C-alpha positions as a Markdown table, in Angstrom:
| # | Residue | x | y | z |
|---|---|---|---|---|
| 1 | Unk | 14.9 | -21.9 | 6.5 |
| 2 | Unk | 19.0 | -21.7 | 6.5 |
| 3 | Unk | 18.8 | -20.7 | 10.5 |
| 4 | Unk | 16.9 | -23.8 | 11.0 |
| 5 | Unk | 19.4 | -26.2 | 8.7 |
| 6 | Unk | 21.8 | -24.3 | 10.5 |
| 7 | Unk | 20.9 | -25.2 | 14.1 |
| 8 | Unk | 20.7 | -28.6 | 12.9 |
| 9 | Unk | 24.0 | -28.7 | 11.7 |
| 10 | Unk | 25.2 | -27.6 | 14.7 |
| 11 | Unk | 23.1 | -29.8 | 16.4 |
| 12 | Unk | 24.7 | -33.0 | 14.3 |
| 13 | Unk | 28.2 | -31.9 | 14.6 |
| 14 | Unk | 29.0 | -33.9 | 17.7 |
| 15 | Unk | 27.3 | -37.3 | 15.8 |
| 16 | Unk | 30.1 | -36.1 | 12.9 |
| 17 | Unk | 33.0 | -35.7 | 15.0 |
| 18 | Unk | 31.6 | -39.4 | 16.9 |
| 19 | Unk | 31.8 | -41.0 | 13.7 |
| 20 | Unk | 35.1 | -39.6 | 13.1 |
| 21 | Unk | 36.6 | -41.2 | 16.1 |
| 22 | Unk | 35.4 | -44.5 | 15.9 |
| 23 | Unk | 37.2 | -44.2 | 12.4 |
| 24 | Unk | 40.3 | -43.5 | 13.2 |
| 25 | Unk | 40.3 | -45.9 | 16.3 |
| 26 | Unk | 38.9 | -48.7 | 13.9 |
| 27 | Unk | 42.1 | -47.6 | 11.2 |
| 28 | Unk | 44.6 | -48.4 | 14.0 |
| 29 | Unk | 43.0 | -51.7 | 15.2 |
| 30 | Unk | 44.4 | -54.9 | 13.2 |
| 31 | Unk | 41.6 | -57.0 | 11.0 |
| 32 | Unk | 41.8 | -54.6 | 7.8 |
| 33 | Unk | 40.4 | -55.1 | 4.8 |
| 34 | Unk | 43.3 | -55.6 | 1.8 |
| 35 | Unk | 41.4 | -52.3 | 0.5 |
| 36 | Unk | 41.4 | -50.5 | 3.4 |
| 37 | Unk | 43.6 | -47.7 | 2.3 |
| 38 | Unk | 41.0 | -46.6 | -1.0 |
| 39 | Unk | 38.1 | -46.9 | 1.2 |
| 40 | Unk | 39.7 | -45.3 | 4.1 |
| 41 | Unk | 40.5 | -42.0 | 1.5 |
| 42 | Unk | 36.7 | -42.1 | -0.2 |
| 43 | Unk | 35.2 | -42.0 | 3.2 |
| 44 | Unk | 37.7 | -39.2 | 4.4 |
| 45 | Unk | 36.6 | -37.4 | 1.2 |
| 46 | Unk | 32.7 | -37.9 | 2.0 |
| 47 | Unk | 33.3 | -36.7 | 5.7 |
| 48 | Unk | 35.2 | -33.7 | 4.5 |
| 49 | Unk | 32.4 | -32.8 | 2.6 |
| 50 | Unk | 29.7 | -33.0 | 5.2 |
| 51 | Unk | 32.1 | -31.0 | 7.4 |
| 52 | Unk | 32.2 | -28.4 | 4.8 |
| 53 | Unk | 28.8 | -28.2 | 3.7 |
| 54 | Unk | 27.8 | -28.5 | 7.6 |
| 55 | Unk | 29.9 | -25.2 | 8.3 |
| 56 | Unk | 28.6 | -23.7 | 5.3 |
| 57 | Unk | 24.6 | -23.7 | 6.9 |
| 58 | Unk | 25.5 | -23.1 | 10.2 |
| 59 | Unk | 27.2 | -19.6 | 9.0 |
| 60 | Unk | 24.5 | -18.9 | 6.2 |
| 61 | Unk | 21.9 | -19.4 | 9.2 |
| 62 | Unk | 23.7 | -17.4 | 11.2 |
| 63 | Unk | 23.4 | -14.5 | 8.4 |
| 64 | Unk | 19.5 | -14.7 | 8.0 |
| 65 | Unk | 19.5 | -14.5 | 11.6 |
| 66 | Unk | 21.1 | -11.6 | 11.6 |
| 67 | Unk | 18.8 | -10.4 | 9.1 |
| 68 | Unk | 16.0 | -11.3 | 10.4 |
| 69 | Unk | 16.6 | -9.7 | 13.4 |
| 70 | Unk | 17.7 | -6.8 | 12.6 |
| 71 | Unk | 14.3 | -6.6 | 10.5 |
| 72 | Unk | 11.7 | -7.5 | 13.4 |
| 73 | Unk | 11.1 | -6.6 | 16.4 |
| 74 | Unk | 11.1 | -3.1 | 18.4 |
| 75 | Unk | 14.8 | -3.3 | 19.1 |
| 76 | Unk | 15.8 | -4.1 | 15.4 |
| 77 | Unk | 17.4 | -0.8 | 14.9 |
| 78 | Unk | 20.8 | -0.8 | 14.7 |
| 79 | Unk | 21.1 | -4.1 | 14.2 |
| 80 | Unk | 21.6 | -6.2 | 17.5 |
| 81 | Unk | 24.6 | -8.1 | 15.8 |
| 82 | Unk | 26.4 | -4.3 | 14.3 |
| 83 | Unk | 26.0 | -3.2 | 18.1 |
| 84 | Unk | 26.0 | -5.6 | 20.8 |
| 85 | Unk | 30.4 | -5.9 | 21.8 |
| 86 | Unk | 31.1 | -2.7 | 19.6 |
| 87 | Unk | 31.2 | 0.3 | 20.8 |
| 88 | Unk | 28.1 | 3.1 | 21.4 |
| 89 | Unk | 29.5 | 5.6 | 19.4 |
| 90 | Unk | 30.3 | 2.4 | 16.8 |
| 91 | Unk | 26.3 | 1.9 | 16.5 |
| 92 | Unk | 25.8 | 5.4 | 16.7 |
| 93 | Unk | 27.0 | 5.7 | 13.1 |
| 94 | Unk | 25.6 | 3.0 | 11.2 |
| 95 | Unk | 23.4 | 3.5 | 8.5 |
| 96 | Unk | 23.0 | 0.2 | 7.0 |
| 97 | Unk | 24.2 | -3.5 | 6.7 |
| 98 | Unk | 25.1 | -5.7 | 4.4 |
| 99 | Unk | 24.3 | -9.4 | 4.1 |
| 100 | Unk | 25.9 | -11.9 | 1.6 |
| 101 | Unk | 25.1 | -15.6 | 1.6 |
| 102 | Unk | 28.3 | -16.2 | -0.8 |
| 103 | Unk | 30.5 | -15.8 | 1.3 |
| 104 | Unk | 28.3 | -16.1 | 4.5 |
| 105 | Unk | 28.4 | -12.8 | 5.8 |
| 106 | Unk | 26.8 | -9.8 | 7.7 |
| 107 | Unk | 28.6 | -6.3 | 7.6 |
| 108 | Unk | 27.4 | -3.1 | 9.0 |
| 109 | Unk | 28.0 | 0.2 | 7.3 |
| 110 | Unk | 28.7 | 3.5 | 8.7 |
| 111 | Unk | 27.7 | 7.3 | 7.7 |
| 112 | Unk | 31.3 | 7.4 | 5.9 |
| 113 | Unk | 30.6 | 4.4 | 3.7 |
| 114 | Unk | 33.0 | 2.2 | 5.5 |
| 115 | Unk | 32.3 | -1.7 | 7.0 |
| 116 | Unk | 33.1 | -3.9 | 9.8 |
| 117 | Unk | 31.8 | -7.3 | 10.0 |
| 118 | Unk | 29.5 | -7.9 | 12.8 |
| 119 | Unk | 31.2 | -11.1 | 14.0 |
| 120 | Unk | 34.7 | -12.6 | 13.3 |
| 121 | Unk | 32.9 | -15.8 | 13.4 |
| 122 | Unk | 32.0 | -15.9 | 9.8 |
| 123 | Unk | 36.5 | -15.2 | 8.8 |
| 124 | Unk | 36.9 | -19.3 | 10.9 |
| 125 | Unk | 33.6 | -20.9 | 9.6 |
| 126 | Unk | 34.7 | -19.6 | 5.7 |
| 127 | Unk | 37.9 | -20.6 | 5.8 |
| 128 | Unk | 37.4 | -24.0 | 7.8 |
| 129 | Unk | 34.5 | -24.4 | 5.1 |
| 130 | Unk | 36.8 | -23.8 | 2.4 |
| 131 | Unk | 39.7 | -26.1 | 3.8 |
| 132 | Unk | 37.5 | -28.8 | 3.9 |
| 133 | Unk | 35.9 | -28.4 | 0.5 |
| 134 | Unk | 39.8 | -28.4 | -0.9 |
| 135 | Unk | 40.6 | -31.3 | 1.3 |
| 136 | Unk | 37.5 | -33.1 | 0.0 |
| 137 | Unk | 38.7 | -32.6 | -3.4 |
| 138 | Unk | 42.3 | -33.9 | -2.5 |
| 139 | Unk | 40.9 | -37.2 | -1.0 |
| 140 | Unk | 38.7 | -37.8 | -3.7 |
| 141 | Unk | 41.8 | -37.3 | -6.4 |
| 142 | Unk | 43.9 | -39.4 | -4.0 |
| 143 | Unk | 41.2 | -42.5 | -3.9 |
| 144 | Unk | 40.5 | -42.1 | -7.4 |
| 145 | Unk | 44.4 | -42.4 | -8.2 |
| 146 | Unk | 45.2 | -45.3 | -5.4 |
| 147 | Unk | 41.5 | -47.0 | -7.1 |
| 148 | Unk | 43.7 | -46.9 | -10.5 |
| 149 | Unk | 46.9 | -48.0 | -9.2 |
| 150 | Unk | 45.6 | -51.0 | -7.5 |
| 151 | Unk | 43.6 | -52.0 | -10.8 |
| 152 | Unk | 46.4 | -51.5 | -12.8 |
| 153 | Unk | 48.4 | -53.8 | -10.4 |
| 154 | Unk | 45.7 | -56.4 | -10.3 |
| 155 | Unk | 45.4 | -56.3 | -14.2 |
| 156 | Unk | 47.7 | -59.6 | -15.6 |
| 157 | Unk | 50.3 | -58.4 | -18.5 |
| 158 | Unk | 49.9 | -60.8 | -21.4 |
| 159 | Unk | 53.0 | -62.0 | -22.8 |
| 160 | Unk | 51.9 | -63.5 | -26.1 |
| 161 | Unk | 53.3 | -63.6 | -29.8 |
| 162 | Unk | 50.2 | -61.1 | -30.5 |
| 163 | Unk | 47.7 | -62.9 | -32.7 |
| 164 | Unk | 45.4 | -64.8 | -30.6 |
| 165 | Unk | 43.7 | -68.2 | -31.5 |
| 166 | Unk | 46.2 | -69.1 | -34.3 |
């Protein structure tokens, strides 16, 4: 199920990174709304998110691929992702993997109890994954601050002797 939400994350990326652009060209056009700047931020936030939760699937389905291939098949053994750019004498001493879906990630483990991950891939999508979450969570503080600050500009101050209706 995460392979095939995955493959269509990957498969919506460029719609993502479309929609990006026409953003940012629409930001530097005039003809702005007087909110731009608040709107602007939440939709940064909301984009940021999709971007992180996109990576997120694609590298989770990239993990019970793995798995899944390394379990099926008559070629399974060692698994095609521990031994396909490493070394023969590499894959001639695994014993096992590992899989983790939190962080994504597939390690294979040798007769010595030591680990090497099966593709450098899964380091890039974690960490753009996890930049993107954090910069979600900026944006959103930052809208939800420059949201406050423009009501708090917009609110009048009353200037009055305090009791009202007298």
């Amino acid at each position: 199920m995460l392979a095939l939400l995955g493959i269509a994350a990957l498969l919506g990326s460029p719609v993502w990174l479309l929609a990006v652009l026409v953003r940012l060209i629409a930001v530097a056009l005039p003809g702005r709304r007087p909110d731009w700047g608040v709107r602007l931020l939440r939709w940064s936030a909301g984009m940021a998110a999709a971007a992180a939760v996109a990576l997120y699937l694609m590298s989770a389905g990239l993990v019970q691929f793995s798995v899944h291939e390394s379990r099926s098949g008559a070629d399974s053994w060692p698994p095609p992702s521990c031994r396909d750019g490493f070394s023969a004498e590499a894959a001639r001493h695994l014993v096992d993997y590992r899989s983790s879906y939190v962080p994504p990630a597939f390690d294979c483990v040798r007769d010595d109890g030591t680990t090497y991950p099966s593709s450098d891939a899964y380091r890039w999508m974690n960490g753009l994954a996890a930049g993107f979450a954090a910069g979600t969570g900026l944006l959103a503080a930052g809208a939800w601050y420059s949201a406050g600050r423009r009501e708090r500009a917009s609110v009048p101050v009353s200037s009055g002797s305090g009791a009202a209706g007298a």
